[in-house]
Amino acid sequence: MKVLVVGSGGREHALAWKLARSPRVRTVFVAPGNGGTATEPGVRNVPLTDLHALADFARAEDIGLTVVGPEAPLAAGIVDLFQARGLRIFGPTRAAAQLESSKAFAKDFMQRHRIPTARHASFTDAAAAHAHVREHGAPIVVKADGLAAGKGVVVAMTADEAHAAIDDMLAANTLGVQHNAGGSRVVIEEFMAGEEASFIVASDGTHVVALATSQDHKRIFDGDRGPNTGGMGAYSPAPVVTPNVHARVMREIVDPTIAGMRAEGTPFTGFLYAGLMIDAQGRPRTVEFNARLGDPEAEVLLMRLESDLLDLLLAATEGRLDEVELRWDRRYALGVVMAAHGYPSSPRKGDAITGLPAPDAPPHDGHVFHAGTVRAEDGTLRASGGRVLCVTALGESARLARQRAYELLQPVEFEGAQWRRDIGHRAIEPR
Ligand code: AMP
Ligand code: GLY
């Protein structure tokens, strides 16, 4: 079978790499792909991003399955379009993807279905939003409603920060967030204390298969300081998700979400990612939903997945996920993101990258997934986006996986590269 992966990041490189290892897969096309998918064995890039052009390509090439990495094409309705044209695709429809694309939709949905999350209120009027902050005080969280690549959230430790965030998001819209119909809107939330984890499941609209647990590091600097990013590294499993927490997440969050979406006529088919906040008592609450795999969570999860990914995705598109049980490498996987100079505010493009291992070089306990890279005309590999590489490795413990990942990273160089030295610290240092 020929398969198509839509997207160009580290997550899509990991999806393509894993699918290329499936015995039933002949070729994996990645649209548009990156400098890593360009040279990955069994994988080919296709320079397409337009949704209709992708559907035409899938039809012409007789693609047996398309899987979508990022949120933007999902929110733009790629799944609806492919399905209308009789093409097999794994991902949520545009209506179901609102769990991610509209924070207000997600919060109202959670309220309707009693899914634990922070209390919230939505505002389009700045004066009313300011009054809400005066009434509730800090710490408090201000979020832009719409896709903001993880940057539309201010966790305000003081009321002044919250007021400034409201002015930025509602009045000036300095983030340039792509708002949903109805103009700019903010969601103001109760601050939740605890430890975060990423809980990702595959759903066929009715049944659910949980992937392994993971945790990412959202802040740019060591010690979880500095601005939020898309994720500077990840590891799996996440020790904070104990068997008891896992059972509660399934019962209190995942199952009611899948049942609720189905009951409302917008069944959720695809990867559902619940960003969790787990408090000191082990009570999980939902920070946010994403309608896709996480990045860099996908890189560490797919390193650990022993089962055939194609089998999982085909079963999911046929409503047969109740038949699937996944096998995982019992080792830890840990990935360190190398980001471009100036990331996250103004990443520099064009820096030449050296020191990478060949894509199929042994040993096989590590892999460098590419995110923002391109192969230039002269054959050199260059940075082309904020997150450039995700250097990922397996190890018997979180500590050993970390050691291996940093060993792999050591020879890799590009001007201005930024990476954290403490990925996995919560799984390694005693809590
Ligand atoms: P989001 O884009 O909604 O995932 O938010 C980005 C980050 O902001 C999360 O990963 C959390 O670290 C933090 N955050 C968001 N909402 C809350 C909340 N209600 N309480 C505490 N931290 C939050
Ligand atoms: N790593 C967080 C995300 O993919 O949203």
XYZ file of C-alpha atoms and ligand atoms in Angstrom:
459
model
C 0.000 0.000 0.000
C 1.067 3.567 -0.617
C 0.411 5.977 2.239
C 0.467 9.757 2.523
C 1.494 11.758 5.586
C 0.404 15.412 5.583
C 2.741 17.870 7.297
C 6.394 18.836 7.572
C 7.504 18.625 11.193
C 9.269 16.190 13.498
C 5.959 14.461 14.188
C 5.457 13.831 10.474
C 9.023 12.565 10.086
C 8.369 10.111 12.931
C 5.032 9.012 11.393
C 6.695 8.466 8.010
C 9.683 6.652 9.533
C 7.388 4.321 11.475
C 5.007 3.685 8.559
C 7.961 2.914 6.252
C 8.796 0.015 8.595
C 5.410 -1.579 8.095
C 5.727 -4.745 5.960
C 2.612 -3.813 3.979
C 3.730 -0.293 3.092
C 5.422 0.184 -0.282
C 6.030 3.949 -0.273
C 5.333 6.705 2.234
C 4.757 10.097 0.647
C 5.094 13.155 2.878
C 3.507 16.438 1.811
C 5.388 18.682 1.912
C 7.908 16.940 4.197
C 11.320 18.271 5.206
C 15.045 17.655 4.759
C 14.847 14.505 6.869
C 11.910 12.857 5.146
C 13.677 13.636 1.834
C 16.378 11.059 2.628
C 14.555 8.622 4.920
C 14.561 5.125 3.340
C 11.163 4.256 1.834
C 9.926 7.851 2.104
C 9.423 10.498 -0.595
C 8.485 14.152 -0.362
C 5.699 15.667 -2.455
C 5.701 19.480 -2.723
C 1.973 19.967 -2.047
C 0.010 21.776 0.664
C -3.237 22.796 -1.059
C -5.998 20.473 0.168
C -7.572 19.914 -3.247
C -4.157 19.232 -4.774
C -3.514 16.678 -2.004
C -6.809 14.922 -2.737
C -6.004 14.891 -6.474
C -2.584 13.405 -5.666
C -4.088 10.735 -3.394
C -6.509 9.774 -6.151
C -3.891 9.749 -8.934
C -1.315 7.794 -6.909
C -3.867 5.333 -5.515
C -2.949 6.202 -1.924
C -4.517 3.625 0.420
C -4.410 5.756 3.553
C -3.695 9.389 4.398
C -2.759 10.469 7.911
C -2.707 14.116 8.943
C -0.071 15.450 11.341
C -0.803 19.111 12.127
C -3.934 20.930 13.280
C -4.224 23.500 10.465
C -5.337 21.154 7.644
C -7.720 19.415 10.076
C -9.305 22.725 11.055
C -9.500 23.581 7.339
C -11.518 20.412 6.665
C -9.053 18.067 4.929
C -10.815 15.010 6.380
C -14.246 16.170 5.201
C -12.829 16.814 1.723
C -11.072 13.424 1.422
C -14.116 11.560 2.721
C -16.422 13.366 0.296
C -14.141 12.155 -2.486
C -14.124 8.571 -1.195
C -10.487 8.675 -0.021
C -9.441 6.903 3.166
C -7.992 9.306 5.737
C -7.294 9.185 9.477
C -8.076 12.347 11.423
C -11.038 14.290 12.807
C -13.499 16.185 10.636
C -13.495 19.948 10.808
C -16.404 19.877 13.273
C -14.646 17.380 15.556
C -11.325 19.243 15.313
C -13.004 22.184 17.069
C -11.963 20.459 20.288
C -8.604 22.010 19.436
C -9.346 24.853 17.026
C -11.753 26.653 19.370
C -10.898 26.902 23.045
C -14.398 28.254 23.732
C -15.966 25.212 22.019
C -13.740 22.852 24.016
C -14.493 24.536 27.335
C -18.253 24.606 26.707
C -18.144 20.954 25.614
C -16.309 19.952 28.800
C -18.838 21.828 30.896
C -21.776 20.115 29.130
C -20.247 16.688 29.710
C -18.852 17.322 33.196
C -15.288 16.683 32.125
C -12.889 17.999 34.765
C -11.126 21.204 33.719
C -10.416 24.706 35.016
C -13.444 26.985 35.508
C -13.593 29.572 32.761
C -15.424 32.489 31.201
C -15.263 33.773 27.587
C -15.097 37.457 26.656
C -15.220 39.535 23.502
C -15.534 42.755 25.500
C -12.287 43.994 27.066
C -13.989 45.937 29.882
C -15.886 42.837 31.010
C -12.680 40.766 30.840
C -10.818 43.327 32.984
C -13.661 43.322 35.517
C -13.469 39.501 35.700
C -9.756 39.691 36.528
C -10.399 42.360 39.192
C -13.017 40.085 40.741
C -10.973 36.862 40.729
C -7.388 38.102 41.144
C -4.156 36.252 40.254
C -2.784 33.746 39.468
C -5.134 33.491 36.511
C -4.805 32.304 32.902
C -5.692 34.324 29.773
C -6.011 32.519 26.434
C -6.673 33.737 22.900
C -9.473 31.736 21.261
C -8.096 30.231 18.071
C -5.062 28.371 16.812
C -1.970 30.072 18.192
C 0.642 27.310 18.028
C 0.858 27.195 21.821
C 1.727 30.888 22.038
C -1.721 32.326 22.764
C -1.642 31.558 26.492
C -0.524 33.808 29.349
C -0.278 32.222 32.787
C -0.472 35.495 34.729
C 1.036 35.362 38.197
C -0.076 38.970 38.821
C -3.274 40.856 37.931
C -1.205 43.406 35.968
C 0.061 40.666 33.651
C -3.503 39.459 33.139
C -4.751 42.970 32.275
C -1.886 43.449 29.819
C -2.637 40.080 28.178
C -6.303 41.055 27.699
C -5.295 44.324 26.040
C -2.828 42.488 23.779
C -5.237 39.774 22.723
C -8.524 41.653 22.474
C -7.526 45.158 21.528
C -4.199 44.985 19.706
C -4.246 41.282 18.727
C -0.443 41.414 18.708
C -0.285 37.640 18.393
C -1.979 37.810 15.016
C -3.960 34.802 16.126
C -6.212 33.361 13.471
C -9.508 33.849 15.250
C -12.666 31.974 14.547
C -15.734 33.653 13.070
C -17.005 36.393 15.354
C -13.740 38.259 15.876
C -11.325 38.115 18.768
C -12.266 36.405 21.965
C -10.387 35.475 25.118
C -11.008 32.674 27.558
C -10.060 33.472 31.155
C -9.412 30.444 33.359
C -8.828 29.458 36.911
C -5.140 28.628 37.488
C -4.522 24.903 38.086
C -1.487 23.761 40.062
C 0.145 20.379 39.473
C 2.243 18.437 36.980
C 1.386 18.221 33.305
C 1.298 15.102 31.148
C 0.244 14.309 27.592
C -2.414 11.631 27.257
C -2.995 10.615 23.655
C -5.477 8.075 22.330
C -6.528 6.866 18.890
C -10.295 6.750 18.346
C -12.507 5.409 15.576
C -15.395 7.529 16.841
C -16.629 4.845 19.241
C -13.702 2.795 20.528
C -10.475 4.063 21.977
C -6.912 2.759 22.196
C -4.659 4.662 24.581
C -1.099 5.276 23.426
C 1.717 5.227 25.977
C 1.905 8.275 28.239
C 4.368 11.097 27.687
C 5.378 14.500 28.891
C 6.825 17.447 27.039
C 8.710 20.574 28.081
C 6.880 23.654 26.847
C 9.233 26.403 28.042
C 12.309 27.434 26.097
C 14.852 27.457 28.969
C 16.160 24.923 31.496
C 14.173 24.686 34.711
C 10.952 25.361 32.743
C 11.604 29.094 32.494
C 11.040 31.584 29.663
C 8.339 31.785 26.999
C 6.165 28.882 25.913
C 7.147 27.016 22.746
C 5.633 24.173 20.750
C 7.745 21.819 22.909
C 11.514 21.620 23.545
C 11.678 17.906 24.298
C 9.632 14.968 25.501
C 9.864 11.573 27.063
C 7.710 8.487 27.493
C 6.382 7.048 29.740
C 5.382 9.826 32.173
C 5.765 8.470 35.726
C 3.190 10.998 37.015
C 0.523 8.961 35.191
C 0.313 6.074 37.641
C -2.072 3.171 36.901
C -4.623 4.861 39.145
C -4.317 8.217 37.357
C -4.507 6.389 34.019
C -7.792 4.728 34.970
C -9.228 8.055 36.133
C -8.216 9.811 32.907
C -9.932 7.148 30.816
C -13.078 7.161 32.951
C -13.391 10.882 33.688
C -11.931 12.503 30.571
C -11.369 10.289 27.509
C -14.482 8.083 27.552
C -16.934 10.956 28.186
C -15.258 13.027 25.469
C -15.570 10.303 22.833
C -19.141 9.483 23.941
C -20.082 13.181 24.066
C -18.735 13.945 20.593
C -20.617 10.961 19.228
C -23.847 11.944 20.996
C -23.593 15.468 19.577
C -23.340 14.159 16.015
C -19.649 14.990 15.565
C -17.894 11.691 16.330
C -14.166 12.116 16.927
C -12.030 9.922 14.686
C -8.301 10.505 14.935
C -5.676 11.053 17.566
C -7.120 12.854 20.568
C -4.554 14.484 22.808
C -5.636 15.518 26.294
C -3.156 17.873 27.932
C -3.519 17.045 31.606
C -2.799 18.815 34.875
C -2.434 16.257 37.670
C -2.598 17.664 41.170
C -0.841 16.430 44.319
C -3.792 14.121 45.093
C -3.554 12.446 41.663
C -6.682 14.161 40.362
C -6.423 14.738 36.598
C -7.954 17.772 34.913
C -7.900 18.787 31.254
C -5.774 21.791 30.327
C -6.596 21.532 26.641
C -7.462 19.124 23.865
C -5.530 18.713 20.654
C -7.017 16.932 17.667
C -3.707 15.313 16.648
C -0.533 13.740 17.958
C 1.732 16.003 19.971
C 5.068 17.185 18.665
C 7.620 16.192 20.080
C 5.495 13.586 21.909
C 4.969 11.657 18.640
C 8.714 11.205 18.188
C 9.174 9.471 21.551
C 5.921 7.500 21.322
C 6.630 6.151 17.862
C 10.171 5.155 18.915
C 8.546 2.983 21.592
C 5.680 1.576 19.527
C 6.423 -2.023 18.558
C 3.071 -2.734 16.866
C 2.491 -1.995 13.205
C 1.259 1.594 12.903
C -0.504 0.858 9.593
C -2.634 -1.831 11.313
C -3.680 0.645 13.983
C -4.615 3.364 11.478
C -6.507 1.013 9.150
C -8.460 -0.469 12.069
C -9.292 3.062 13.210
C -10.697 4.026 9.809
C -12.817 0.844 9.788
C -14.320 1.222 13.273
C -12.373 -1.807 14.529
C -10.236 -0.295 17.289
C -11.828 -2.672 19.793
C -9.739 -5.404 18.094
C -6.427 -3.602 18.566
C -3.973 -3.940 21.398
C -0.691 -2.078 21.113
C 2.722 -3.399 22.110
C 5.295 -0.963 23.476
C 9.030 -1.187 24.031
C 9.306 -1.185 27.819
C 12.308 1.122 27.653
C 12.072 4.903 28.029
C 12.292 7.129 24.983
C 13.517 10.691 25.289
C 13.796 13.388 22.623
C 15.712 16.674 22.760
C 14.624 19.442 20.394
C 17.310 21.590 18.786
C 15.724 24.922 17.898
C 16.886 27.744 15.647
C 18.539 30.951 16.795
C 15.788 33.385 17.868
C 13.124 30.724 18.495
C 10.314 31.092 19.549
C 9.759 34.762 18.661
C 11.841 35.128 15.462
C 13.594 31.945 14.356
C 16.434 32.430 11.894
C 16.453 30.356 8.727
C 19.364 29.156 6.639
C 21.961 27.968 9.153
C 23.819 24.912 7.802
C 23.513 21.716 9.845
C 26.407 19.255 10.196
C 27.266 16.148 12.208
C 24.077 14.147 11.620
C 24.229 10.349 11.498
C 23.170 8.701 8.214
C 19.417 7.919 8.327
C 19.862 4.140 8.463
C 23.134 4.055 10.423
C 23.263 1.579 13.314
C 22.851 1.428 16.298
C 19.061 1.513 16.328
C 18.457 2.871 19.805
C 18.344 6.432 18.491
C 17.014 8.493 15.623
C 17.296 12.144 14.641
C 13.902 13.328 13.465
C 13.904 16.470 11.368
C 11.422 19.294 11.832
C 12.431 22.620 10.265
C 15.085 21.490 7.794
C 15.486 21.711 4.024
C 17.964 20.177 1.643
C 19.402 23.194 -0.266
C 20.223 23.133 -4.006
C 23.900 22.496 -3.217
C 22.976 19.450 -1.119
C 23.642 21.035 2.285
C 21.051 20.639 4.997
C 19.785 23.943 6.417
C 17.502 25.133 9.195
C 14.149 26.310 7.842
C 11.938 26.709 10.886
C 11.745 27.226 14.644
C 12.205 23.681 15.824
C 14.913 22.174 13.655
C 15.626 18.640 14.916
C 14.423 16.234 17.577
C 17.220 13.922 18.700
C 15.528 10.844 20.156
C 16.879 7.762 21.941
C 15.785 4.714 23.905
C 17.255 3.593 27.240
C 16.510 1.202 30.101
C 15.667 4.172 32.342
C 14.829 7.827 31.785
C 18.367 8.647 32.847
C 19.931 6.257 30.317
C 17.623 7.412 27.520
C 18.641 10.988 28.298
C 22.333 10.102 28.317
C 21.989 8.375 24.939
C 20.025 11.262 23.404
C 22.645 13.830 24.458
C 25.431 11.574 23.120
C 23.658 11.491 19.749
C 23.184 15.257 19.838
C 26.810 16.019 20.702
C 28.260 16.024 17.128
C 25.251 17.846 15.619
C 25.931 21.520 14.980
C 24.385 24.614 13.501
C 24.970 28.286 14.204
C 22.800 29.604 17.047
C 21.320 26.201 17.978
C 19.335 26.244 21.220
C 18.480 23.163 23.226
C 17.647 22.360 26.811
C 20.089 20.386 28.934
C 17.469 19.085 31.361
C 14.916 17.174 29.282
C 13.318 14.482 31.412
C 14.258 16.043 34.755
C 10.868 15.306 36.316
C 11.213 11.610 35.478
C 14.809 11.475 36.734
C 15.084 13.592 39.880
C 13.100 12.317 42.854
C 9.808 14.129 43.337
P -2.526 25.505 26.309
O -2.144 26.138 25.007
O -3.954 25.679 26.674
O -2.053 24.086 26.391
O -1.655 26.227 27.431
C -0.254 26.274 27.354
C 0.338 26.026 28.719
O -0.133 27.004 29.647
C -0.065 24.694 29.323
O 0.746 23.668 28.878
C 0.105 24.972 30.802
O 1.476 24.887 31.163
C -0.323 26.398 30.926
N -1.742 26.486 31.312
C -2.790 26.585 30.484
N -3.948 26.640 31.169
C -3.639 26.580 32.469
C -4.396 26.616 33.698
N -5.738 26.765 33.696
N -3.718 26.524 34.861
C -2.375 26.415 34.868
N -1.598 26.402 33.765
C -2.216 26.478 32.571
N 3.931 19.393 22.373
C 2.674 19.997 22.500
C 1.824 19.920 21.326
O 2.070 19.219 20.374
O 0.802 20.610 21.313
